[in-house]
CSV table of C-alpha atoms in Angstrom, one decimal:
chain,number,residue,atom,x,y,z
A,648,MET,CA,213.8,-4.0,96.6
A,649,ALA,CA,217.5,-3.0,97.9
A,650,GLN,CA,218.0,-0.1,100.2
A,651,HIS,CA,219.7,3.1,98.9
A,652,TYR,CA,223.4,3.3,100.6
A,653,PRO,CA,223.0,6.8,102.3
A,654,LEU,CA,227.1,6.9,102.6
A,655,GLU,CA,227.6,6.1,98.9
A,656,TRP,CA,228.7,9.5,98.2
A,657,LEU,CA,230.8,9.9,101.4
A,658,ASP,CA,232.3,6.4,100.8
A,659,THR,CA,233.4,7.5,97.1
A,660,LEU,CA,234.8,10.8,98.2
A,661,ILE,CA,236.7,9.3,101.0
A,662,SER,CA,237.8,5.9,99.2
A,663,LEU,CA,238.6,7.4,96.0
A,664,THR,CA,239.1,11.2,95.5
A,665,LEU,CA,240.8,11.7,98.8
A,666,ASN,CA,243.0,8.7,98.6
A,667,PRO,CA,246.6,9.7,98.2
A,668,ALA,CA,247.4,6.3,96.6
A,669,LYS,CA,245.2,7.3,93.7
A,670,ILE,CA,245.4,9.6,90.5
A,671,TYR,CA,242.1,12.0,91.8
A,672,LEU,CA,243.5,14.0,94.6
A,673,GLN,CA,246.3,15.4,92.4
A,674,ASP,CA,243.9,16.7,89.7
A,675,LEU,CA,241.4,18.7,92.0
A,676,THR,CA,241.5,22.8,91.7
A,677,LYS,CA,241.0,24.8,94.6
A,678,ASP,CA,237.1,25.4,92.8
A,679,ASP,CA,237.1,21.5,93.0
A,680,ILE,CA,238.1,21.4,96.6
A,681,GLN,CA,235.6,24.0,97.6
A,682,SER,CA,232.6,22.5,96.0
A,683,LEU,CA,233.4,18.9,97.7
A,684,SER,CA,233.5,20.9,101.1
A,685,GLU,CA,230.0,22.4,100.4
A,686,LYS,CA,228.8,19.1,99.2
A,687,ALA,CA,229.8,17.2,102.1
A,688,LEU,CA,228.0,19.4,104.7
A,689,ILE,CA,224.7,19.0,102.4
A,690,GLU,CA,225.2,15.5,102.2
A,691,THR,CA,225.7,15.1,106.3
A,692,THR,CA,222.2,16.5,106.4
A,693,GLN,CA,220.7,14.2,103.9
A,694,ILE,CA,222.2,11.2,105.1
A,695,GLN,CA,220.6,11.9,108.5
A,696,SER,CA,217.3,12.2,106.7
A,697,GLU,CA,218.0,8.8,104.4
A,698,LEU,CA,219.2,6.9,108.3
A,699,LYS,CA,215.7,8.2,109.8
A,700,ASN,CA,213.7,6.9,106.9
A,701,GLN,CA,215.6,3.6,106.8
A,702,VAL,CA,215.2,3.0,110.6
A,703,PHE,CA,211.5,3.9,110.6
A,704,SER,CA,210.8,1.5,107.7
A,705,LEU,CA,212.1,-1.6,109.6
A,706,HIS,CA,210.0,-3.1,112.5
A,707,LYS,CA,212.1,-5.6,114.0
A,708,GLU,CA,214.3,-4.6,116.7
A,709,SER,CA,216.7,-7.2,115.4
A,710,GLN,CA,216.7,-5.4,111.9
A,711,LEU,CA,216.9,-2.1,113.3
A,712,ARG,CA,219.9,-2.8,115.7
A,713,LEU,CA,221.9,-4.4,113.0
A,714,LEU,CA,221.0,-1.5,110.6
A,715,VAL,CA,222.2,0.7,113.2
A,716,GLN,CA,225.5,-0.7,114.5
A,717,LYS,CA,226.4,-1.4,110.9
A,718,TYR,CA,226.2,2.2,110.1
A,719,HIS,CA,227.9,3.5,112.7
A,720,SER,CA,230.8,0.9,112.2
A,721,ALA,CA,231.1,2.2,108.8
A,722,LEU,CA,231.5,5.7,109.7
A,723,ILE,CA,234.1,4.9,112.0
A,724,ILE,CA,235.9,3.1,109.3
A,725,LEU,CA,235.7,6.1,107.0
A,726,LEU,CA,236.8,8.3,109.9
A,727,ASP,CA,240.0,5.9,110.3
A,728,THR,CA,240.7,5.9,106.8
A,729,VAL,CA,240.6,10.1,106.2
A,730,LYS,CA,242.9,10.2,109.6
A,731,GLY,CA,245.2,7.8,107.9
A,732,TYR,CA,245.1,10.1,105.2
A,733,GLU,CA,246.4,13.3,107.0
A,734,LYS,CA,249.8,11.4,107.8
A,735,ASN,CA,250.6,11.6,103.8
A,736,ASP,CA,252.8,14.5,102.7
A,737,ALA,CA,250.0,15.3,100.1
A,738,PHE,CA,248.1,16.9,103.0
A,739,GLU,CA,250.5,19.5,103.7
A,740,LYS,CA,248.7,21.5,101.1
A,741,SER,CA,246.6,23.9,103.4
A,742,GLU,CA,243.5,23.0,100.9
A,743,TYR,CA,243.7,19.4,101.0
A,744,CYS,CA,244.1,19.8,105.0
A,745,ASN,CA,241.1,22.1,105.1
A,746,LEU,CA,238.8,19.7,103.1
A,747,SER,CA,239.9,16.3,105.4
A,748,ARG,CA,238.8,18.6,108.6
A,749,THR,CA,235.5,19.3,106.9
A,750,VAL,CA,235.0,15.5,106.0
A,751,VAL,CA,236.2,14.7,109.5
A,752,SER,CA,233.9,17.0,111.3
A,753,CYS,CA,231.0,15.9,109.3
A,754,LEU,CA,231.8,12.2,110.0
A,755,ASP,CA,232.1,13.4,113.5
A,756,GLU,CA,228.6,15.0,113.6
A,757,LEU,CA,227.0,12.0,112.0
A,758,LEU,CA,228.4,9.7,114.7
A,759,PHE,CA,226.9,11.9,117.5
A,760,PHE,CA,223.5,12.1,115.4
A,761,ILE,CA,223.4,8.0,115.1
A,762,GLU,CA,224.5,7.8,119.1
A,763,VAL,CA,221.9,10.4,120.4
A,764,ARG,CA,219.0,9.2,118.0
A,765,PHE,CA,219.6,5.2,118.4
A,766,ALA,CA,221.5,5.1,121.5
A,767,ASN,CA,219.1,1.9,122.4
A,768,PHE,CA,220.6,0.0,119.5
A,769,LEU,CA,224.3,0.6,120.4
A,770,SER,CA,226.6,-1.1,122.9
A,771,MET,CA,227.0,2.1,125.0
A,772,GLU,CA,229.5,0.1,127.3
A,773,GLU,CA,232.0,-0.7,124.2
A,774,ARG,CA,235.3,1.0,124.0
A,775,VAL,CA,235.4,4.0,121.6
A,776,PRO,CA,238.0,3.3,118.9
A,777,SER,CA,241.2,5.8,119.4
A,778,THR,CA,241.0,7.4,116.2
A,779,TYR,CA,237.2,8.5,116.6
A,780,LEU,CA,237.9,9.5,120.3
A,781,ASN,CA,240.9,11.9,119.4
A,782,VAL,CA,238.8,13.4,117.0
A,783,SER,CA,235.8,14.1,119.2
A,784,ARG,CA,238.3,15.4,122.0
A,785,LYS,CA,239.5,18.0,119.4
A,786,GLU,CA,236.0,19.0,118.5
A,787,LEU,CA,234.8,19.3,121.8
A,788,LYS,CA,237.8,21.3,122.5
A,789,LEU,CA,237.1,23.7,120.1
A,790,LYS,CA,233.7,24.2,121.1
A,791,LEU,CA,234.6,24.4,124.8
A,792,ASP,CA,237.3,27.2,124.0
A,793,HIS,CA,234.4,29.3,122.0
A,794,LEU,CA,231.8,28.5,124.8
A,795,GLN,CA,233.8,29.5,127.6
A,796,LYS,CA,233.7,33.3,127.5
A,797,LYS,CA,230.1,32.8,126.8
A,798,LEU,CA,229.4,30.8,129.5
A,799,VAL,CA,231.3,32.7,131.8
A,800,ALA,CA,229.2,36.0,131.0
A,801,ASP,CA,225.6,34.1,131.3
A,802,VAL,CA,226.5,32.9,134.5
A,803,ALA,CA,226.6,35.4,137.2
A,804,ASP,CA,229.0,33.0,139.7
A,805,PRO,CA,232.7,32.4,138.1
A,806,ILE,CA,233.0,29.3,140.2
A,807,PHE,CA,229.8,27.7,139.4
A,808,SER,CA,230.8,28.2,135.2
A,809,SER,CA,234.4,27.0,136.1
A,810,LEU,CA,233.4,23.7,137.8
A,811,VAL,CA,231.5,22.6,134.6
A,812,LEU,CA,234.0,23.7,132.4
A,813,ASP,CA,237.0,22.3,134.4
A,814,ASN,CA,235.0,18.8,134.3
A,815,LEU,CA,234.7,19.2,130.8
A,816,TYR,CA,238.1,20.1,129.9
A,817,LYS,CA,239.7,17.1,132.1
A,818,PHE,CA,237.7,14.8,129.7
A,819,VAL,CA,239.2,16.3,126.7
A,820,ASN,CA,242.8,17.0,127.8
A,821,ALA,CA,243.3,13.5,129.5
A,822,LYS,CA,245.5,11.1,127.8
A,823,LYS,CA,243.8,7.9,128.8
A,824,THR,CA,242.0,6.5,125.4
A,825,GLU,CA,241.7,2.7,126.3
A,826,SER,CA,239.0,2.6,128.7
A,827,ILE,CA,236.3,5.5,127.4
A,828,THR,CA,233.5,4.0,126.6
A,829,PHE,CA,230.6,5.5,124.0
A,830,ARG,CA,228.2,6.1,127.0
A,831,GLU,CA,231.2,8.6,128.5
A,832,LEU,CA,231.9,10.2,125.1
A,833,LEU,CA,228.3,10.6,124.2
A,834,TYR,CA,227.5,12.5,127.6
A,835,ARG,CA,230.0,14.9,127.1
A,836,LYS,CA,229.0,15.5,123.7
A,837,GLU,CA,225.3,16.2,124.5
A,838,LEU,CA,226.1,18.2,127.7
A,839,VAL,CA,228.2,20.6,125.2
A,840,GLN,CA,225.6,21.0,122.9
A,841,LYS,CA,223.2,22.1,125.4
A,842,LEU,CA,225.6,24.6,127.1
A,843,GLU,CA,225.8,26.0,123.4
A,844,LEU,CA,221.9,26.4,123.5
A,845,LEU,CA,222.3,28.0,126.8
A,846,GLY,CA,220.7,31.2,127.2
A,847,LEU,CA,218.9,31.1,123.8
A,848,SER,CA,215.5,30.8,125.7
A,849,GLU,CA,214.3,33.6,128.2
A,850,THR,CA,211.9,31.5,129.9
A,851,GLN,CA,212.8,30.1,133.4
A,852,THR,CA,210.7,27.9,135.3
A,853,SER,CA,211.9,28.3,138.6
A,854,ILE,CA,213.8,29.6,141.2
A,855,TYR,CA,217.0,27.9,139.8
A,856,ASN,CA,218.9,29.4,136.9
A,857,ALA,CA,219.2,27.5,133.5
A,858,LEU,CA,222.7,26.5,134.1
A,859,ASN,CA,221.2,24.5,137.5
A,860,GLU,CA,218.5,23.2,135.2
A,861,LEU,CA,220.3,21.8,132.8
A,862,LEU,CA,223.0,20.0,135.2
A,863,ILE,CA,219.7,18.7,136.8
A,864,TYR,CA,218.6,17.4,133.5
A,865,MET,CA,221.6,15.8,132.8
A,866,ASN,CA,222.5,14.2,135.8
A,867,PHE,CA,225.5,15.7,136.4
A,868,ASN,CA,226.5,13.8,139.8
A,869,SER,CA,229.9,15.4,140.2
A,870,ARG,CA,231.1,15.7,143.8
A,871,SER,CA,232.1,19.2,143.5
A,872,TYR,CA,228.6,20.3,141.8
A,873,ILE,CA,226.8,18.8,144.4
A,874,ASN,CA,228.8,20.5,147.2
A,875,TYR,CA,228.5,23.5,145.4
A,876,PHE,CA,224.9,23.3,144.9
A,877,THR,CA,223.9,22.2,148.6
A,878,ARG,CA,226.7,25.4,149.6
A,879,CYS,CA,224.2,27.8,147.8
A,880,ILE,CA,221.3,26.8,149.3
A,881,ALA,CA,222.5,26.5,152.9
A,882,ASN,CA,223.8,29.9,153.0
A,883,LYS,CA,220.6,31.4,151.2
A,884,ILE,CA,218.4,29.2,154.1
A,885,ASN,CA,221.0,30.8,156.7
A,886,GLY,CA,220.2,34.4,155.9
A,887,LEU,CA,216.7,33.7,157.0
A,888,ALA,CA,215.8,35.2,160.6
A,889,THR,CA,213.9,32.3,161.9
A,890,LYS,CA,213.7,28.4,162.1
A,891,THR,CA,210.3,28.7,160.8
A,892,GLU,CA,211.5,30.8,157.8
A,893,ARG,CA,214.1,28.6,157.0
A,894,ILE,CA,211.9,25.2,156.8
A,895,ASP,CA,209.6,27.1,155.0
A,896,SER,CA,212.1,28.3,152.3
A,897,LEU,CA,213.8,24.6,152.4
A,898,HIS,CA,210.5,23.1,151.8
A,899,PHE,CA,209.8,25.7,148.9
A,900,HIS,CA,213.0,25.2,147.3
A,901,PHE,CA,212.6,21.3,147.7
A,902,LYS,CA,209.3,21.5,146.0
A,903,GLU,CA,210.8,23.3,142.9
A,904,PHE,CA,213.5,21.0,142.7
A,905,ARG,CA,211.6,18.0,142.8
A,906,GLN,CA,209.7,19.3,139.8
A,907,MET,CA,212.6,19.9,137.2
A,908,HIS,CA,213.0,17.1,134.6
A,909,THR,CA,215.9,14.5,134.4
A,910,HIS,CA,216.8,12.6,131.7
A,911,ARG,CA,216.2,9.1,132.0
A,912,SER,CA,219.6,7.4,130.6
A,913,MET,CA,222.0,10.4,131.0
A,914,ILE,CA,224.3,10.1,133.7
A,915,LEU,CA,227.9,11.6,134.5
A,916,TYR,CA,229.0,9.0,136.6
A,917,PRO,CA,226.6,5.8,136.4
A,918,GLU,CA,228.5,4.0,139.4
A,919,HIS,CA,227.2,6.9,141.7
A,920,GLN,CA,223.6,7.3,142.7
A,921,THR,CA,221.6,9.8,140.5
A,922,LEU,CA,221.8,13.5,141.5
A,923,LYS,CA,218.3,13.6,142.1
A,924,ALA,CA,218.3,11.1,144.7
A,925,ILE,CA,221.4,12.7,146.1
A,926,LEU,CA,220.1,16.2,146.2
A,927,SER,CA,216.7,14.9,147.4
A,928,ASN,CA,218.1,12.9,150.4
A,929,TRP,CA,220.3,16.3,151.6
A,930,PHE,CA,217.0,18.1,151.3
A,931,GLU,CA,215.0,15.6,153.3
A,932,GLN,CA,218.0,15.2,156.0
A,933,GLU,CA,217.9,19.4,156.3
A,934,ILE,CA,214.0,19.7,156.5
A,935,ALA,CA,214.2,17.0,159.3
A,936,TYR,CA,216.9,18.6,161.0
A,937,LEU,CA,215.5,21.8,161.5
A,938,GLU,CA,212.2,20.2,162.6
A,939,LYS,CA,213.3,18.2,165.3
A,940,THR,CA,215.6,21.3,166.4
A,941,MET,CA,212.2,23.6,166.6
A,942,HIS,CA,211.9,23.3,170.2
A,943,LEU,CA,215.8,24.4,170.9
A,944,ALA,CA,214.7,27.9,169.9
A,945,PRO,CA,214.1,30.2,173.0
A,946,ASN,CA,210.2,30.4,171.8
A,947,PRO,CA,209.4,30.5,168.4
A,948,ILE,CA,205.8,31.0,168.8
A,949,LYS,CA,206.6,34.3,171.2
A,950,GLU,CA,209.2,35.0,168.3
A,951,LEU,CA,206.7,35.2,165.5
A,952,LYS,CA,204.3,37.0,167.9
A,953,LYS,CA,207.0,39.2,168.7
A,954,ASN,CA,207.8,40.0,164.7
A,955,ASN,CA,204.3,40.4,163.9
A,956,LEU,CA,203.6,43.1,166.9
A,957,GLY,CA,206.9,44.7,166.1
A,958,GLN,CA,205.8,45.9,162.4
A,959,THR,CA,205.6,49.7,162.3
A,960,LYS,CA,202.5,50.7,162.4
A,961,VAL,CA,202.0,53.1,158.8
A,962,THR,CA,199.4,55.8,158.8
A,963,ASP,CA,200.6,57.5,155.3
A,964,LYS,CA,200.5,54.6,153.1
A,965,LEU,CA,201.2,54.3,149.4
A,966,THR,CA,198.1,52.8,147.4
A,967,VAL,CA,199.4,50.3,144.9
A,968,ASN,CA,197.2,49.8,142.0
A,969,LEU,CA,198.0,45.9,142.0
A,970,SER,CA,196.5,43.0,144.0
A,971,VAL,CA,198.2,41.1,147.1
A,972,ASP,CA,199.6,38.1,144.5
A,973,GLN,CA,200.8,41.0,142.2
A,974,ILE,CA,202.6,42.8,144.6
A,975,ALA,CA,204.2,39.8,146.2
A,976,LEU,CA,205.4,38.3,142.5
A,977,ILE,CA,207.1,41.9,142.1
A,978,LEU,CA,208.9,41.9,145.5
A,979,ARG,CA,209.8,38.7,144.9
A,980,ALA,CA,211.3,39.3,141.5
A,981,ALA,CA,213.1,42.3,142.7
A,982,ASP,CA,214.8,40.4,145.6
A,983,GLU,CA,215.8,37.2,143.3
A,984,SER,CA,217.1,39.6,140.4
A,985,LYS,CA,219.2,41.5,143.1
A,986,LEU,CA,217.5,44.7,142.6
A,987,LEU,CA,217.0,45.2,145.8
A,988,HIS,CA,219.7,44.4,148.7
A,989,ALA,CA,218.4,43.3,152.1
A,990,ARG,CA,219.7,40.7,154.5
A,991,SER,CA,216.8,38.4,153.3
A,992,MET,CA,213.9,38.2,150.8
A,993,SER,CA,211.9,38.1,154.3
A,994,ASP,CA,213.2,41.3,155.2
A,995,VAL,CA,212.5,43.0,151.8
A,996,PHE,CA,208.9,42.1,152.5
A,997,LYS,CA,209.2,43.4,156.1
A,998,LYS,CA,210.7,46.6,155.0
A,999,ILE,CA,208.3,47.6,152.2
A,1000,VAL,CA,205.0,45.8,152.8
A,1001,PRO,CA,203.8,47.7,155.8
A,1002,HIS,CA,204.2,51.1,153.7
A,1003,LEU,CA,201.8,50.0,151.2
A,1004,SER,CA,198.1,49.3,150.8
A,1005,THR,CA,195.9,48.2,147.9
A,1006,ALA,CA,192.4,49.4,146.9
A,1007,ASN,CA,190.8,46.8,148.4
A,1008,LYS,CA,193.1,46.6,151.7
A,1009,SER,CA,194.7,49.2,153.6
A,1010,GLU,CA,196.8,46.9,156.4
A,1011,LEU,CA,198.5,44.2,154.6
A,1012,SER,CA,200.8,41.6,156.8
A,1013,TYR,CA,204.2,41.2,155.3
A,1014,ASP,CA,204.4,37.2,156.2
A,1015,SER,CA,201.0,37.0,154.3
A,1016,VAL,CA,202.3,38.7,151.2
A,1017,ARG,CA,205.4,37.1,151.1
A,1018,SER,CA,203.6,33.6,151.0
A,1019,LYS,CA,201.7,34.3,148.4
A,1020,SER,CA,204.8,35.1,146.2
A,1021,TYR,CA,205.6,31.3,146.1
A,1022,ASN,CA,202.3,30.4,144.1
A,1023,ALA,CA,202.3,32.6,141.2
A,1024,GLU,CA,199.2,32.2,139.2
A,1025,GLU,CA,199.3,32.8,135.2
A,1026,ARG,CA,196.8,35.8,135.4
A,1027,ASP,CA,198.7,37.7,138.3
A,1028,LYS,CA,202.2,37.1,136.4
A,1029,ALA,CA,200.6,38.3,133.2
A,1030,ILE,CA,199.1,41.6,135.2
A,1031,ALA,CA,202.8,42.1,136.8
A,1032,ILE,CA,204.8,41.6,133.6
A,1033,GLU,CA,202.2,44.2,132.0
A,1034,VAL,CA,202.7,47.1,134.7
A,1035,LEU,CA,206.5,46.7,134.3
A,1036,GLU,CA,206.2,46.7,130.3
A,1037,LYS,CA,204.3,50.0,130.9
A,1038,LEU,CA,207.0,51.4,133.2
A,1039,ILE,CA,209.8,50.5,130.5
A,1040,ARG,CA,207.9,52.5,128.0
A,1041,LYS,CA,207.5,55.5,130.3
A,1042,LEU,CA,211.2,55.5,131.0
A,1043,LYS,CA,211.7,55.7,127.0
A,1044,THR,CA,209.7,58.7,127.0
A,1045,TYR,CA,212.2,60.8,129.6
């Protein structure tokens, strides 16, 4: 039995209804145009569903590749056709122009859908046709303009957000069209799509913020980002008092970094090393350097002992109805959220912990409490969150 042609309605709309050389376009009323615009959006969703059904009904890779490439090529031809119509005087009318824009947007969405879902069946190193590239750049620019304020607001450091936006704007504003591949275009489209979703989830799985996690996932191996990332870590590490603390903190940052996921096929610059490889090498080199130069310190062992002996002996302490692990989590969160300002996180623990005790322990070592903040158990996290929520409820009664 012959398969249904999913693009039939869209093809007819473009080939006949919108064709200035046919009589149909002139007979369209404003209500007809509105109805066609709404129908195009519905068809776009249905076409995606139908394409998935057709792809999964086939079993041979050669058949899958042929089917995907056929629909991808057909959509590019339809896109070229619509953009050709827009040069006609008839499309100076705002209602016709709006309808063509809707259709172009739908075609661009369908092409992106195929390129993301079925990239393995496309020749991603092929050159993007100029019409499709121009349309995609315009669509991306609209999204970036809308995204810019949100990204700047969500990311505390404007330098960080601007280095990502500048890279994307450079791509959409470039004049070059003859050598852009589908891989390069798809990367920018997917990155922008994920940036639009940034901040919708409040779950943070590591010490790195959501934008860092996204760029590492997307293999954003831009030299400017690599320099920014390593500079931020270096500044944070250099603020610690001793080399022992710096090595400990570097190991912790490296552990969290290694646990982050990366996209298996996405990379900004395929000709360069992956972002994970570059940054992993940086961490390893920094740790090795600090470990090799430990002996250059006047006397690290004495220094540590001096710090421990120099702790203020406090007799009148506050008893906290939490465990040591839970106190550690709250103090770390207070430091990393910038609620407390100190020279380093170690300094926060050093100045606060000696004044605290728990129901089971009167003397707390600030260094021991600090180390426990790096190994959060789910139960301790849940209790710490419950206590903070209780504080919020209490504050609302004032």
